[in-house]
Short mmCIF file of C-alpha atoms in Angstrom, two decimals:
data_model
loop_
_atom_site.label_atom_id
_atom_site.label_comp_id
_atom_site.label_asym_id
_atom_site.label_seq_id
_atom_site.Cartn_x
_atom_site.Cartn_y
_atom_site.Cartn_z
CA MET A 1 92.41 103.26 75.72
CA GLU A 2 92.08 105.28 78.89
CA ASP A 3 88.99 104.78 81.05
CA ARG A 4 88.11 108.44 80.53
CA GLU A 5 87.99 107.93 76.76
CA ILE A 6 85.89 104.79 77.08
CA LEU A 7 83.44 106.63 79.31
CA ASP A 8 83.28 109.42 76.74
CA LEU A 9 82.17 106.82 74.19
CA TYR A 10 79.36 105.72 76.50
CA PHE A 11 78.26 109.30 76.89
CA ALA A 12 78.35 109.72 73.12
CA ARG A 13 76.22 106.53 72.88
CA ASP A 14 78.90 105.05 70.66
CA GLU A 15 78.73 101.24 70.66
CA ASP A 16 82.51 101.11 70.43
CA ALA A 17 82.29 101.76 74.16
CA ILE A 18 81.31 98.14 74.75
CA ARG A 19 83.98 96.82 72.36
CA GLU A 20 86.66 98.86 74.13
CA THR A 21 85.37 97.84 77.55
CA ASP A 22 85.44 94.19 76.51
CA ARG A 23 88.95 94.59 75.08
CA LYS A 24 90.26 96.18 78.27
CA TYR A 25 88.25 94.48 81.00
CA GLY A 26 86.72 91.40 79.40
CA HIS A 27 89.26 89.00 80.84
CA TYR A 28 89.12 90.68 84.25
CA CYS A 29 85.33 90.53 84.47
CA PHE A 30 85.34 86.96 83.22
CA SER A 31 87.69 85.95 86.04
CA VAL A 32 85.43 87.67 88.58
CA ALA A 33 82.48 85.59 87.35
CA TRP A 34 84.55 82.44 86.93
CA ASN A 35 85.67 82.47 90.57
CA ILE A 36 82.02 82.31 91.60
CA LEU A 37 80.53 80.10 88.93
CA PHE A 38 83.31 77.85 87.74
CA ASP A 39 81.45 77.59 84.48
CA ARG A 40 82.76 79.05 81.25
CA GLU A 41 79.40 79.56 79.58
CA ASP A 42 77.73 81.08 82.62
CA SER A 43 80.72 83.29 83.27
CA GLN A 44 80.71 84.63 79.73
CA GLU A 45 76.98 85.26 80.01
CA CYS A 46 77.59 87.30 83.15
CA VAL A 47 80.20 89.34 81.33
CA ASN A 48 77.76 90.03 78.48
CA ASP A 49 75.11 91.01 81.02
CA THR A 50 77.65 93.33 82.59
CA TRP A 51 78.21 95.15 79.29
CA ASN A 52 74.45 95.57 78.81
CA GLN A 53 73.99 96.83 82.33
CA THR A 54 76.90 99.22 81.98
CA TRP A 55 75.38 100.57 78.78
CA GLN A 56 72.17 101.25 80.74
CA LEU A 57 73.92 102.91 83.67
CA ILE A 58 76.34 105.14 81.78
CA PRO A 59 75.16 107.83 81.40
CA PRO A 60 73.97 109.25 83.74
CA GLN A 61 76.56 107.60 86.00
CA ARG A 62 80.22 108.34 85.44
CA PRO A 63 82.20 106.02 87.72
CA ASN A 64 85.50 107.20 89.14
CA ARG A 65 86.96 103.73 89.14
CA PHE A 66 85.57 102.08 86.06
CA GLN A 67 87.26 98.71 86.57
CA TYR A 68 85.72 98.16 90.00
CA PHE A 69 82.39 99.51 88.89
CA LEU A 70 82.39 96.70 86.30
CA ALA A 71 83.61 94.14 88.85
CA LYS A 72 80.69 94.85 91.14
CA ILE A 73 78.18 94.48 88.33
CA THR A 74 79.74 91.21 87.17
CA ARG A 75 79.89 89.87 90.69
CA GLY A 76 76.23 90.73 91.24
CA PHE A 77 75.21 88.86 88.07
CA ALA A 78 77.36 85.89 89.01
CA LEU A 79 75.83 85.65 92.48
CA ASN A 80 72.33 85.85 90.97
CA CYS A 81 73.23 83.18 88.48
CA LEU A 82 74.52 80.99 91.25
CA ARG A 83 71.33 81.36 93.24
CA THR A 84 69.26 80.12 90.32
CA LYS A 85 71.27 76.94 90.21
CA THR A 86 70.62 74.07 92.53
CA ARG A 87 73.12 73.53 95.30
CA GLU A 88 74.04 70.15 93.79
CA LYS A 89 74.97 71.73 90.52
CA ARG A 90 77.24 74.32 92.10
CA GLY A 91 80.05 72.16 93.43
CA GLY A 92 83.68 73.11 93.12
CA GLY A 93 83.28 76.86 93.09
CA GLU A 94 85.03 79.08 95.58
CA TYR A 95 81.69 80.57 96.52
CA ASP A 96 80.62 77.54 98.53
CA ALA A 97 84.01 77.28 100.17
CA ALA A 98 83.95 80.94 101.13
CA LEU A 99 80.40 80.60 102.37
CA SER A 100 81.33 77.64 104.56
CA GLU A 101 84.23 79.58 106.06
CA LEU A 102 81.97 82.45 106.96
CA GLU A 103 79.19 80.23 108.22
CA ALA A 104 81.61 78.71 110.68
CA VAL A 105 81.98 82.00 112.49
CA LEU A 106 78.66 83.67 111.69
CA ALA A 107 76.29 80.81 112.48
CA SER A 108 74.83 82.64 115.48
CA GLY A 109 73.55 85.31 113.15
CA ASP A 110 71.31 82.87 111.34
CA ASP A 111 68.21 83.76 113.29
CA PRO A 112 65.16 83.39 111.01
CA ALA A 113 63.50 86.22 112.91
CA LYS A 114 66.29 88.56 111.93
CA THR A 115 66.77 89.94 108.51
CA PHE A 116 69.73 91.97 107.50
CA ALA A 117 69.80 94.52 104.74
CA ALA A 118 72.82 93.95 102.54
CA LYS A 119 73.32 97.69 102.16
CA GLU A 120 73.34 98.23 105.89
CA LEU A 121 75.67 95.32 106.42
CA ALA A 122 77.94 96.66 103.69
CA GLU A 123 78.37 99.88 105.63
CA THR A 124 79.32 97.88 108.69
CA ILE A 125 81.78 95.82 106.65
CA ASN A 126 83.31 98.99 105.23
CA ARG A 127 83.90 100.27 108.75
CA PHE A 128 85.41 96.94 109.70
CA LEU A 129 87.70 96.89 106.66
CA LYS A 130 88.91 100.35 107.49
CA LYS A 131 90.25 99.03 110.80
CA LEU A 132 92.27 96.26 109.21
CA LYS A 133 95.91 96.38 108.27
CA ASP A 134 96.45 96.77 104.52
CA ARG A 135 97.70 93.25 103.94
CA ASP A 136 94.94 91.61 105.96
CA ARG A 137 92.29 93.70 104.23
CA ASN A 138 93.66 92.89 100.80
CA VAL A 139 93.68 89.17 101.55
CA PHE A 140 90.11 89.40 102.85
CA VAL A 141 88.93 91.31 99.78
CA ARG A 142 90.60 88.86 97.37
CA ARG A 143 88.98 85.95 99.19
CA TYR A 144 85.46 87.21 99.81
CA PHE A 145 84.89 89.74 97.07
CA TYR A 146 86.79 88.09 94.24
CA LEU A 147 86.39 84.62 95.78
CA GLU A 148 89.93 83.73 94.88
CA SER A 149 91.49 80.61 96.32
CA ALA A 150 94.08 80.82 99.08
CA ALA A 151 96.67 79.49 96.63
CA LYS A 152 95.97 82.28 94.16
CA ILE A 153 96.05 84.93 96.87
CA ALA A 154 99.32 83.51 98.17
CA LYS A 155 100.83 83.80 94.72
CA ARG A 156 99.59 87.35 94.25
CA TYR A 157 101.01 88.58 97.55
CA ASP A 158 104.05 86.33 97.62
CA LEU A 159 102.89 84.63 100.81
CA SER A 160 102.66 80.98 101.68
CA GLU A 161 99.24 79.38 101.37
CA SER A 162 99.21 78.54 105.07
CA ASN A 163 100.04 82.16 105.85
CA VAL A 164 97.02 83.27 103.81
CA ASN A 165 94.82 80.82 105.69
CA VAL A 166 96.12 82.07 109.02
CA ILE A 167 95.41 85.67 107.98
CA LEU A 168 91.90 84.75 106.83
CA ASN A 169 91.23 82.88 110.03
CA ARG A 170 92.36 85.83 112.10
CA VAL A 171 90.28 88.31 110.09
CA ARG A 172 87.18 86.12 110.33
CA THR A 173 87.59 86.04 114.10
CA GLN A 174 87.97 89.81 114.15
CA LEU A 175 84.91 90.10 111.93
CA LYS A 176 82.91 87.93 114.27
CA GLU A 177 83.86 90.10 117.24
CA TYR A 178 83.04 93.23 115.29
CA LEU A 179 79.65 91.93 114.20
CA GLN A 180 78.91 90.91 117.78
CA LYS A 181 79.70 94.44 118.89
CA GLU A 182 77.46 95.82 116.16
CA GLY A 183 74.59 93.58 117.22
CA TYR A 184 74.57 91.21 114.25
CA LEU A 185 75.64 88.22 116.32
CA ASN A 186 74.84 86.97 119.79
CA GLU A 187 77.58 87.78 122.28
CA THR A 188 77.39 84.29 123.76
CA GLU A 189 78.43 82.52 120.57
CA MET B 1 69.02 84.23 103.73
CA LYS B 2 71.85 83.35 106.07
CA LEU B 3 74.04 86.08 107.49
CA SER B 4 77.07 84.61 105.73
CA GLU B 5 75.25 84.78 102.38
CA THR B 6 74.09 88.32 103.06
CA LEU B 7 77.62 89.22 103.99
CA LEU B 8 79.05 87.83 100.78
CA GLU B 9 76.41 89.71 98.85
CA SER B 10 76.95 92.91 100.81
CA LEU B 11 80.58 92.93 99.79
CA ASN B 12 79.35 94.14 96.43
CA ASP B 13 78.92 97.50 98.08
CA ILE B 14 82.32 97.80 99.68
CA ASP B 15 84.39 100.84 98.94
CA THR B 16 86.07 100.51 95.56
CA VAL B 17 89.26 101.88 97.10
CA TYR B 18 89.67 98.54 98.85
CA LEU B 19 89.24 96.72 95.56
CA GLU B 20 91.80 98.94 93.92
CA LYS B 21 94.30 98.46 96.73
CA SER B 22 93.89 94.71 96.63
CA GLU B 23 95.01 94.66 92.99
CA LYS B 24 98.51 95.56 94.01
CA GLU B 25 100.89 92.66 93.88
CA TYR B 26 103.63 92.64 96.44
CA GLY B 27 107.13 91.53 95.74
CA TRP B 28 109.99 90.33 97.88
CA LEU B 29 110.38 93.70 99.58
CA TYR B 30 106.90 93.45 101.02
CA ARG B 31 107.41 89.85 102.02
CA TYR B 32 110.66 90.62 103.75
CA ARG B 33 109.51 93.98 105.03
CA ARG B 34 109.78 92.92 108.64
CA GLN B 35 113.26 91.55 108.15
CA VAL B 36 114.32 94.66 106.21
CA THR B 37 112.83 96.87 108.90
CA ALA B 38 114.56 94.86 111.60
CA VAL B 39 117.92 95.10 109.83
CA LEU B 40 117.51 98.84 109.32
CA SER B 41 116.49 99.32 112.96
CA LEU B 42 119.44 97.29 114.16
CA SER B 43 121.78 99.29 111.93
CA ALA B 44 120.36 102.53 113.30
CA VAL B 45 120.84 101.31 116.87
CA LEU B 46 124.42 100.28 116.12
CA VAL B 47 125.24 103.62 114.51
CA LEU B 48 123.69 105.49 117.43
CA SER B 49 125.59 103.28 119.84
CA LEU B 50 128.84 104.06 118.09
CA LEU B 51 128.08 107.76 118.17
CA ILE B 52 126.61 108.08 121.63
CA LEU B 53 127.95 105.32 123.86
CA PRO B 54 131.61 106.32 123.82
CA LYS B 55 130.59 109.80 124.91
CA GLN B 56 128.36 108.41 127.62
CA GLN B 57 131.18 106.20 128.86
CA ASN B 58 133.42 109.20 129.02
CA MET B 59 130.79 111.23 130.77
CA SER B 60 130.54 108.54 133.40
CA GLY B 61 134.21 109.04 134.27
CA GLY B 62 133.26 108.71 137.90
CA SER B 63 133.80 105.02 137.45
CA TYR B 64 137.44 105.80 137.09
CA SER B 65 137.67 108.65 139.52
CA THR B 66 134.68 110.10 141.27
CA ALA B 67 136.23 113.23 142.61
CA PRO B 68 136.75 115.04 139.28
CA ALA B 69 133.30 114.03 138.08
CA GLU B 70 131.75 115.61 141.11
CA ASN B 71 133.47 118.82 140.21
CA VAL B 72 132.49 118.81 136.53
CA GLN B 73 130.16 121.77 136.82
CA GLU B 74 132.61 123.63 138.95
CA SER B 75 135.52 122.90 136.64
CA MET B 76 133.56 123.92 133.59
CA LYS B 77 132.75 127.23 135.21
CA GLN B 78 136.32 127.74 136.20
CA GLU B 79 137.72 126.89 132.80
CA ASP B 80 137.70 130.41 131.39
CA SER B 81 138.86 132.09 134.58
CA TYR B 82 141.48 129.52 135.41
CA ASP B 83 144.19 130.83 137.68
CA VAL B 84 147.45 128.90 137.31
CA THR B 85 148.65 130.06 140.68
CA GLU B 86 145.81 128.32 142.47
CA THR B 87 147.13 125.25 144.22
CA GLU B 88 144.19 124.03 146.25
CA GLY B 89 140.96 122.59 144.92
CA ALA B 90 137.47 123.08 146.23
CA ALA B 91 137.63 119.83 148.18
CA GLY B 92 140.90 120.80 149.72
CA THR B 93 143.00 118.54 147.48
CA GLU B 94 146.26 119.71 146.04
CA MET B 95 145.71 121.01 142.53
CA ARG B 96 148.67 121.38 140.19
CA SER B 97 149.24 121.89 136.51
CA TYR B 98 151.10 119.33 134.45
CA MET B 99 152.18 118.96 130.88
CA LEU B 100 150.81 115.62 129.74
CA VAL B 101 153.10 113.77 127.38
CA LEU B 102 151.59 110.70 125.82
CA GLN B 103 153.05 107.70 124.05
CA ASP B 104 151.36 105.22 121.80
CA GLU B 105 151.40 101.43 122.20
CA ASN B 106 154.82 101.25 120.53
CA GLY B 107 156.42 103.76 122.83
CA ASN B 108 156.47 106.52 120.21
CA VAL B 109 155.26 110.02 120.91
CA ALA B 110 151.52 109.92 120.45
CA ASP B 111 150.06 111.52 117.38
CA GLU B 112 147.39 114.19 117.49
CA ALA B 113 144.54 111.69 117.24
CA ILE B 114 145.61 110.01 120.46
CA ARG B 115 146.28 113.32 122.17
CA ARG B 116 142.84 114.55 121.15
CA GLU B 117 141.21 111.34 122.36
CA VAL B 118 142.82 111.65 125.79
CA TYR B 119 141.99 115.36 125.88
CA GLU B 120 138.30 114.58 125.24
CA THR B 121 138.32 111.78 127.78
CA LEU B 122 139.81 113.87 130.54
CA LYS B 123 137.64 116.82 129.65
CA ALA B 124 134.54 114.68 129.85
CA ALA B 125 135.71 113.31 133.17
CA GLY B 126 135.77 116.84 134.54
CA TYR B 127 139.46 117.63 134.51
CA ASP B 128 140.78 121.04 133.64
CA ILE B 129 142.72 120.32 130.50
CA TYR B 130 143.69 122.53 127.58
CA TYR B 131 146.21 123.03 124.82
CA ASP B 132 148.70 125.73 125.65
CA GLU B 133 150.07 128.21 123.15
CA CYS B 134 152.71 125.70 122.08
CA GLY B 135 150.14 123.02 121.49
CA GLU B 136 151.08 121.01 124.57
CA LEU B 137 148.44 119.36 126.67
CA ILE B 138 148.20 120.92 130.08
CA VAL B 139 146.12 119.21 132.71
CA ARG B 140 145.35 120.44 136.15
CA GLY B 141 144.43 118.29 139.09
CA ASP B 142 145.49 116.39 142.13
CA PRO B 143 148.57 114.42 141.04
CA GLU B 144 147.55 111.21 142.77
CA GLU B 145 144.06 111.28 141.35
CA LEU B 146 145.41 112.15 137.94
CA LYS B 147 147.86 109.26 138.00
CA THR B 148 145.19 106.86 139.17
CA TYR B 149 142.95 107.95 136.34
CA LEU B 150 145.65 107.96 133.68
CA GLU B 151 146.78 104.47 134.68
CA GLN B 152 143.46 103.20 133.46
CA LEU B 153 143.93 104.61 129.98
CA LYS B 154 145.66 102.44 127.44
CA TYR B 155 148.43 104.91 126.67
CA SER B 156 151.73 105.43 128.45
CA TYR B 157 152.12 108.91 129.82
CA GLU B 158 154.38 111.31 131.61
CA LEU B 159 153.30 114.20 133.77
CA ILE B 160 155.71 117.15 133.84
CA GLU B 161 154.87 119.62 136.51
CA GLN B 162 154.55 123.23 135.30
#
C-alpha cells in the first residue's frame, strides 16, 4: 500500500492504518530500535510505542516522508529506553560504540557549565551535513542515526570495512572542526 | 549530558532528505566511479589528441621550414589573388609554381588520400598550394625551401616546374 493511502487511513481514524504501517515498516522500525538496544523484546516494544505515537500525531500531522517520520519516532523511543537501563546492562549495542567514537573527538565540549539544546545542535549538524560529500554523509547518517556497524555500512555501499572507518574518522575530524568554529568546542582541543 | 550524547540525540532532528538518501545502496558503478571516470577522461583526452594534435603539428610547420610559416598570413591573403606570373616572394626569395607528383611507399602514384594529406600539410605550413582544373596539385614556393620541406615528408615526390 502506498504511504498516501496509509496516511488516509490515519486521517479516517481507521485502525487498519496501524496494521498497514506495521506490515510495510515494521521490520524497518524494528531494525532501527535493534541497532540501539540489541534486545528483541525492548526493540519490539519501541516499535509498538511508535505505532501508538504515530496514531496520536496523525492527524493533524501529515508527513511527507512517512518512513523517516517513523524512524525518528522509533529512534527516540529506543534512546529513551536505553537511558533507563543501567550502563552495565547495555553492553554490545552500537550505541555505546558510536558514543565512544564521538566522545573521542568531542570531549572538550563536555563542560558541565555548558548545556546544549538538542534542537539547536541539530540545526548545526544539518548545516554540517549539507557540506559533506554524498557518500561521506550517507556513511555518517548510517552510523550515527541508524547506529549501524561499519561492516553493515560497508556491505550496503559496497565499500571495504576499513574504508568505512577511514571515512567516519575523517568526518568526525571535520565535525570537530565545524563544532569548534560554531563555538561548541574549545579551539585549543 | 555529554556533548556526544546530545549530538546522537540531536540527530533525531536531521533533515529526512539525508535519511532518504542514505537508503540508497550503491553498486559496482559507484564503487568504481573514480576508475570509470578516469578511463572516460583518458579516452576523451586520447580522442582530442587524435583530432587536434596532428593539426597542431602541421600548424607548427616552422619546425620543418620557418620561412613559409612566417608568411602564413601573407600567403593566406594572397591565395585568392594569386598571380602565377609573380616570381619573387615578399622576402626576396625566388617563388615558382610546381606540379607536385607524389608516390606512395611502394613507388606507385599516390592515391587521393595521400595527395590530400600532403596538401593539408603544406597548406598548414603556409605554402600556396591548390588543385588545378585538372586535379593536379600545384604548389608555389622557393624550390630549395620546398625540396627541403618535402624531403622530411614520408612520401617520394617530383616537382615539375609550371
